[in-house]
Coordinates of C-alpha atoms in Angstrom, one line a residue:
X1 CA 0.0 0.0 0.0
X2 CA 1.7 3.3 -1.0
X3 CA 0.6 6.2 1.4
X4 CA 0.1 8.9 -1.4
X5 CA 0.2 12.2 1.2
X6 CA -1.8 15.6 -0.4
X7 CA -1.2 18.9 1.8
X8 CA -3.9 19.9 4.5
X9 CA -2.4 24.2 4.8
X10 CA 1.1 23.4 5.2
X11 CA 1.3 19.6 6.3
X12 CA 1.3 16.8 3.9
X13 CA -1.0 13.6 5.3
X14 CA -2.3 10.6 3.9
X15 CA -5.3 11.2 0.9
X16 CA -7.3 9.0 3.1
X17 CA -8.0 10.1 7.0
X18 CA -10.2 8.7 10.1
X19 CA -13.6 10.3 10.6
X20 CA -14.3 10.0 14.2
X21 CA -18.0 11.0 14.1
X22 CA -18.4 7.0 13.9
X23 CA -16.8 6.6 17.5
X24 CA -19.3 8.9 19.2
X25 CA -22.1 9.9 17.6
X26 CA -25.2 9.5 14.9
X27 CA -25.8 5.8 14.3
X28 CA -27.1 4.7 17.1
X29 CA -25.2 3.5 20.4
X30 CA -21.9 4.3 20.2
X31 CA -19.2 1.4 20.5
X32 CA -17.5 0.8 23.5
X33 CA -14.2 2.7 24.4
X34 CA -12.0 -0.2 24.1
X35 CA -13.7 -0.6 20.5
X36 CA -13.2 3.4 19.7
X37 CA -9.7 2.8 20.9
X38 CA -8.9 0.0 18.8
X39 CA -10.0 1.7 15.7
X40 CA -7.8 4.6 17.0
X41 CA -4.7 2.9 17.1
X42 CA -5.4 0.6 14.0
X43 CA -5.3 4.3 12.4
X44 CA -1.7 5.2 13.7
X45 CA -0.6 1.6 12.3
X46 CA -2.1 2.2 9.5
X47 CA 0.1 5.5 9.0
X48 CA -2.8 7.6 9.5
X49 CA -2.2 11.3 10.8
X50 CA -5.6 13.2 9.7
X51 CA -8.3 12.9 12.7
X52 CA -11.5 14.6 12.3
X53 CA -13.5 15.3 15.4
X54 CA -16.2 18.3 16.3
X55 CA -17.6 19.6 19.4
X56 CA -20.9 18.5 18.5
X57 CA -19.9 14.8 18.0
X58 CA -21.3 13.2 21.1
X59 CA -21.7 16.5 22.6
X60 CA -18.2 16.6 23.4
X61 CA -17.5 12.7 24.6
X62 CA -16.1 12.4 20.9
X63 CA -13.4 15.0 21.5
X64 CA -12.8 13.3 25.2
X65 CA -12.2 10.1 23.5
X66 CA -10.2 11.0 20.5
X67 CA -8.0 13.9 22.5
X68 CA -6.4 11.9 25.4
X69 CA -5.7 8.7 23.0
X70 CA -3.5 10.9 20.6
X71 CA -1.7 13.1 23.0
X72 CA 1.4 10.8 23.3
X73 CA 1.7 11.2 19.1
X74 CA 0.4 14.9 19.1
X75 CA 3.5 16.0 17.0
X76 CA 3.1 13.4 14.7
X77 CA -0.8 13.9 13.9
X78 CA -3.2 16.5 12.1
X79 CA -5.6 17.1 14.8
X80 CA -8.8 18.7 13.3
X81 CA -12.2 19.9 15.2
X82 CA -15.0 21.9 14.7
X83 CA -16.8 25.3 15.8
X84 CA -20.3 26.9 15.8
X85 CA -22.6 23.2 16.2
X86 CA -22.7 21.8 19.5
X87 CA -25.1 20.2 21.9
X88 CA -26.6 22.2 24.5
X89 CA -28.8 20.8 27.5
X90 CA -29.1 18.0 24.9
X91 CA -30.0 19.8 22.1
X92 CA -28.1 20.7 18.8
X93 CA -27.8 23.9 18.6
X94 CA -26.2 26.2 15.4
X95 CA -24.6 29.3 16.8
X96 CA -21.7 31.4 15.0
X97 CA -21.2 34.6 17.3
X98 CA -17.8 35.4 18.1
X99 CA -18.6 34.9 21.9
X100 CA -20.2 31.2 21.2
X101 CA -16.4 30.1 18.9
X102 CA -14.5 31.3 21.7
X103 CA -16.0 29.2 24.4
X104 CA -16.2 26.3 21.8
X105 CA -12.3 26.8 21.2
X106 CA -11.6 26.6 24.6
X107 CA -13.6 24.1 25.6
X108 CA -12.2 21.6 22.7
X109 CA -8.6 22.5 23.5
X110 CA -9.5 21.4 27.2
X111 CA -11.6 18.0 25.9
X112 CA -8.8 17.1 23.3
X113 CA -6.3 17.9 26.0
X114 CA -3.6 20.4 23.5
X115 CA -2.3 23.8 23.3
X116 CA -2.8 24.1 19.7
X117 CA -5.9 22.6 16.9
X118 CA -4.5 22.0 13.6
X119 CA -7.2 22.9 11.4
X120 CA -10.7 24.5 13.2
X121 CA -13.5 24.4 10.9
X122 CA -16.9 26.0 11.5
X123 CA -19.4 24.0 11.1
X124 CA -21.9 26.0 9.8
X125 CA -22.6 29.0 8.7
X126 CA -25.0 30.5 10.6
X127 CA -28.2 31.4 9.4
X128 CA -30.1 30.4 12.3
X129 CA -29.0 33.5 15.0
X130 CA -28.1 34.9 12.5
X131 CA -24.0 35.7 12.3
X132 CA -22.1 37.8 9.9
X133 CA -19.9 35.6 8.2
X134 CA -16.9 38.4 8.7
X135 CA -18.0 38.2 12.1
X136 CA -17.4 34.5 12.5
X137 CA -14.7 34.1 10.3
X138 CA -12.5 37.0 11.4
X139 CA -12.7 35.1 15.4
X140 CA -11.1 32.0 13.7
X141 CA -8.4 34.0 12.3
X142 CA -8.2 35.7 16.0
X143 CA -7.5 32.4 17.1
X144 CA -4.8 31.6 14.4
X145 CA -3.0 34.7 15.6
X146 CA -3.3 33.7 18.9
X147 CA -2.0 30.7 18.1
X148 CA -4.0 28.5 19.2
X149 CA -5.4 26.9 16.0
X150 CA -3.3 26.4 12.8
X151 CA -5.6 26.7 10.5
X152 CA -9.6 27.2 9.6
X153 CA -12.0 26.0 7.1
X154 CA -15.6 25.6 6.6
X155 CA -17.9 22.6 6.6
X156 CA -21.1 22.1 3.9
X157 CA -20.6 25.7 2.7
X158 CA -21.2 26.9 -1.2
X159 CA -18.8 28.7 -3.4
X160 CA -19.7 31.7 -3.4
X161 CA -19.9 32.0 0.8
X162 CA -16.0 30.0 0.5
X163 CA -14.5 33.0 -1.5
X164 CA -16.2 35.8 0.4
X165 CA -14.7 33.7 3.6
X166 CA -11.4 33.0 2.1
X167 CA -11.4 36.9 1.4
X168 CA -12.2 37.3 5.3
X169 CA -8.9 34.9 6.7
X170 CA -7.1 32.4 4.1
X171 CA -9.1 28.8 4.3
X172 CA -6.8 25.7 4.5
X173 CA -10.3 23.2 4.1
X174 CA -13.8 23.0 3.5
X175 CA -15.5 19.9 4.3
X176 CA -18.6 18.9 2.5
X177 CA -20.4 15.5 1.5
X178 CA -19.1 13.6 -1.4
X179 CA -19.2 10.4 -3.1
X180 CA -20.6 8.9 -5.9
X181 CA -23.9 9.4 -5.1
X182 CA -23.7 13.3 -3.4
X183 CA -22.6 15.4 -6.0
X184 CA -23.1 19.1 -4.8
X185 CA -20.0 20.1 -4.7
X186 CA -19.5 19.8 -8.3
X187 CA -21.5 22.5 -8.6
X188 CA -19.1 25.1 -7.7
X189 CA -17.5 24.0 -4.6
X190 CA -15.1 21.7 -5.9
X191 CA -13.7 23.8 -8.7
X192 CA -13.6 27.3 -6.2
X193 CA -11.0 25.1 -4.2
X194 CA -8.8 24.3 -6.5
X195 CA -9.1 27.4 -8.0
X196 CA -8.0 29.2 -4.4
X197 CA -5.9 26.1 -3.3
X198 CA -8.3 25.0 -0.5
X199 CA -7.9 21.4 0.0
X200 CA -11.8 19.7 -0.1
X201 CA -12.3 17.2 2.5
X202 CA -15.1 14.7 1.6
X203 CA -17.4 13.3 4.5
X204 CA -19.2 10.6 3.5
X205 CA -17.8 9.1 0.8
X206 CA -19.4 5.7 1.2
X207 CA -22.7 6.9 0.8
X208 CA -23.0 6.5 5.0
X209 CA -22.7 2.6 4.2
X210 CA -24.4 2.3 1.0
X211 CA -21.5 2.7 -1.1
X212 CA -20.1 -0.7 0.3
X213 CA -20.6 -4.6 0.6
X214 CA -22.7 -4.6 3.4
X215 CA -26.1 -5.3 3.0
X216 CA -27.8 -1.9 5.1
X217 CA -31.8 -2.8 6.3
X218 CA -32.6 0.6 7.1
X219 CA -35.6 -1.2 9.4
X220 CA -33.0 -2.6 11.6
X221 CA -31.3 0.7 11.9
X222 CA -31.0 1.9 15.7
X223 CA -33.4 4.3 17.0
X224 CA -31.2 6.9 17.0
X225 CA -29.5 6.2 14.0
X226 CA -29.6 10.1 11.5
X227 CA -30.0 7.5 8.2
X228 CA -33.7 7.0 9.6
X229 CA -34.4 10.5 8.5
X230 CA -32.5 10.6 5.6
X231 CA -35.2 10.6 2.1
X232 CA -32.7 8.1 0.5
X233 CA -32.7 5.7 3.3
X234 CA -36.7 6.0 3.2
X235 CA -39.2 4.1 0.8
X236 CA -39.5 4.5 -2.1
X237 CA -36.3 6.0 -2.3
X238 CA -34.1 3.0 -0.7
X239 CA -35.3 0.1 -2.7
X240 CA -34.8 2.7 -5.9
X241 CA -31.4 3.1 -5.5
X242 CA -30.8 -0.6 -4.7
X243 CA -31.4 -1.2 -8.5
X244 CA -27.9 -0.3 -9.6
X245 CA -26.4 -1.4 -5.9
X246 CA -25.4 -4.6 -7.4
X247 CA -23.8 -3.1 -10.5
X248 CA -21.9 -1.2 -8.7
X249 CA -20.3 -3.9 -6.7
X250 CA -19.9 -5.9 -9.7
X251 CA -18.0 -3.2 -10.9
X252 CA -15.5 -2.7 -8.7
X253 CA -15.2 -6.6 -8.3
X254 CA -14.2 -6.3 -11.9
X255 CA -11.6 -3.6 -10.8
X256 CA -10.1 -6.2 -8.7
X257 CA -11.2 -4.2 -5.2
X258 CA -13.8 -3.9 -3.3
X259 CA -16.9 -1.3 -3.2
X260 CA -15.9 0.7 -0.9
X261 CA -12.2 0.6 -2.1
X262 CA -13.5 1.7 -5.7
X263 CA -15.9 4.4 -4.4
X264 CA -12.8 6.0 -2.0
X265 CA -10.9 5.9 -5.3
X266 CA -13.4 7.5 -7.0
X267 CA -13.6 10.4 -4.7
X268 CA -9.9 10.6 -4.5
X269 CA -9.5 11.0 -8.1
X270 CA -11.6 13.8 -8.4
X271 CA -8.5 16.2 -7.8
X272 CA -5.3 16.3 -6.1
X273 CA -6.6 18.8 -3.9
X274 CA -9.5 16.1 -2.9
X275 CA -9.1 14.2 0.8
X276 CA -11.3 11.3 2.2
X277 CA -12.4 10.7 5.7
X278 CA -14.5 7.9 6.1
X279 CA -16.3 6.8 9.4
X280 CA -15.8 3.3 10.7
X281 CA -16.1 1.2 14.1
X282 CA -14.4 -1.6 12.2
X283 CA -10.6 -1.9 12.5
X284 CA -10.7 -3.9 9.6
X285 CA -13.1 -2.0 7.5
X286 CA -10.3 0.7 8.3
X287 CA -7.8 -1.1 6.8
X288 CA -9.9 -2.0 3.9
X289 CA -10.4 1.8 3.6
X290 CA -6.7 2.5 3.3
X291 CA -6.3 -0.1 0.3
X292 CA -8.0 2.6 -2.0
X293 CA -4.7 4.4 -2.3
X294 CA -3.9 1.4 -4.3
X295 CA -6.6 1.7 -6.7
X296 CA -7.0 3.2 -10.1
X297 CA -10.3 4.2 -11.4
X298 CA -9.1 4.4 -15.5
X299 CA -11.4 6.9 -17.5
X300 CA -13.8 3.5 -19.0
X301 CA -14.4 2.7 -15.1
X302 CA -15.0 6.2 -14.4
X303 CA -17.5 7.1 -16.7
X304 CA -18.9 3.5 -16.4
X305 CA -19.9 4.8 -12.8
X306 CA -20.5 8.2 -14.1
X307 CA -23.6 6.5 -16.3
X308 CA -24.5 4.4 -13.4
X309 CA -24.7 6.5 -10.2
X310 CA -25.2 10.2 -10.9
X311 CA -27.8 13.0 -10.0
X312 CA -30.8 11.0 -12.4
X313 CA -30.0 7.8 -10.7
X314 CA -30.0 8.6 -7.6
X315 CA -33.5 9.0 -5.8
X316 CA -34.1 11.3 -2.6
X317 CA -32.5 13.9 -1.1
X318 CA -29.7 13.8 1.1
X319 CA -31.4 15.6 4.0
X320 CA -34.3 16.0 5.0
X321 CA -35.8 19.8 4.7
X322 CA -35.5 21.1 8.0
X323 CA -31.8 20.0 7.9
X324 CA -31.3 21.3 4.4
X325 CA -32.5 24.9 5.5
X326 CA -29.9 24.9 8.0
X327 CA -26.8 24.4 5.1
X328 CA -25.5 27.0 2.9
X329 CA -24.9 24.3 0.2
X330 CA -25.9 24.3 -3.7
X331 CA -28.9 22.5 -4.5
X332 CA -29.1 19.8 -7.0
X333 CA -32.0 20.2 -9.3
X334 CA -33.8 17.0 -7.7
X335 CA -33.4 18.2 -4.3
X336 CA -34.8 21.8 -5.2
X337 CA -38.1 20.6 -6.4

């Protein structure tokens, strides 16, 4: 496996990092520490240095988990978190005022136990109080001056609000969904970053399970699992897009991989500016994860996908609508209807 390494600001780590949303929060009951751990430090084996964690993940337990277990490699790893989304009295709550970053900031460098956050995103822009983006923006470059975060990008964000930002304070990231079946960013997002030499780091990128050869039965889902809510987890719009599921697989069976290595690929060959960080509680769905830096997606195999999974293919949207108000993201036709 060759560890092909693209630059986050000014520090080159692997293409493919560890979302640790997985470890905390959103599908259901979280695993237990000694699991979280174990996918942890299958990561460092692994030559993994990009860890993505966010105040809101677990309201905080994600950044207590993730924090303490790097701190013995914290100059050898990319330690990334988030701003403006976290849980309150056990509530999400959206909230960009410069007041509301600070306390976030120095609440995560207490949780993650470190002087210093690599790259500080906020997580949304917020339309909800609502915040002035130079308002939110210029307190993340307060705190880069300060020197207390390295670097600061935005998260599910649309062109136009990235180069009125980048204008604000320089962005190092923006993190949005993408894969083979979420393809907003193409829409602007993905060319503005390469255009302004913003890496673009893709949540998501196996379709939250979908994309992979696991059979998902959304009835079996947890209670508290966010794909319950989700349009393309829901009838019709699940059994829909399991008409080209086994394609797909077939596919990248062909390809000499499997579906999730193919659809990493995919993503990752979307640009050199382009970074992965898929979600796992598996150790060895991790390592599975890192063999896509090993696969080539040739132009017949990428527009073979291209005709099989695209905007028309795919049914429902992504979110449902309250959630959608809440993001300052391009719309795909389907999903503005």
């Amino acid at each position: 496996m060759t560890l092909a390494v693209r630059n986050l600001g000014d520090t080159a780590v692997p293409a493919v990092g560890l979302g640790c949303m997985n470890l905390s929060h959103a599908y259901g009951s979280p695993p237990a520490p000694e699991t979280a751990r174990s996918v942890l430090q299958k990561a460092l084996d692994l030559g993994i240095t990009h860890f993505d964690s966010a105040a809101l993940y677990g309201f905080g337990r994600n950044e207590e988990l993730v924090g303490p277990f790097l701190k013995p490699h914290r100059d050898k790893v990319f330690l990334v978190s988030k701003c403006g989304m976290r849980g309150e009295n056990g509530v999400r709550t959206i909230d960009g005022r410069p007041e509301k970053l600070r306390q976030d900031l120095e609440d995560s460098l207490r949780r993650l136990q470190t002087d210093v956050i690599d790259l500080y995103y906020l997580h949304r822009f917020d339309k909800v109080t609502p915040t002035p983006l130079e308002d939110s923006v210029g307190m993340l470059g307060r705190f880069v001056e300060e020197g207390k975060v390295r670097h600061i990008g935005l998260s599910e964000t649309s062109a136009q609000t990235i180069r009125k930002a980048h204008a604000i304070h320089p962005l190092a990231a923006v993190q949005s969904e993408y894969s083979l079946w979420s393809r907003n960013v193409e829409m602007g997002v993905l060319d503005t970053c390469a255009q302004l030499g913003i890496a673009l780091v893709a949540f998501s990128p196996l379709a939250r399970g979908f994309l992979t050869a696991s059979d998902l039965q959304p009835a079996q889902f947890a209670d508290k699992d966010i794909r319950r809510n989700m349009p393309r987890f829901q009838e019709p719009h699940f059994s829909h897009n399991r008409r080209w599921l086994a394609a797909f697989r077939e596919l990248a069976y062909a390809a000499e991989c499997t579906p999730a290595q193919l659809a990493l690929a995919w993503v990752l060959q979307r640009g050199k500016h382009v970074h992965v960080i898929p979600g796992t509680t598996s150790p060895q769905h991790l390592e599975e994860d890192m063999g896509a830096l090993d696969v080539e997606v040739p132009p017949g195999l990428a527009d073979a996908l291209d005709d099989l999974i695209n905007p028309d293919t795919v049914s429902g949207a992504r979110y449902p609508a309250a959630v959608q108000a809440e993001i300052d993201t391009e719309l795909l036709p389907s999903e503005a209807a």
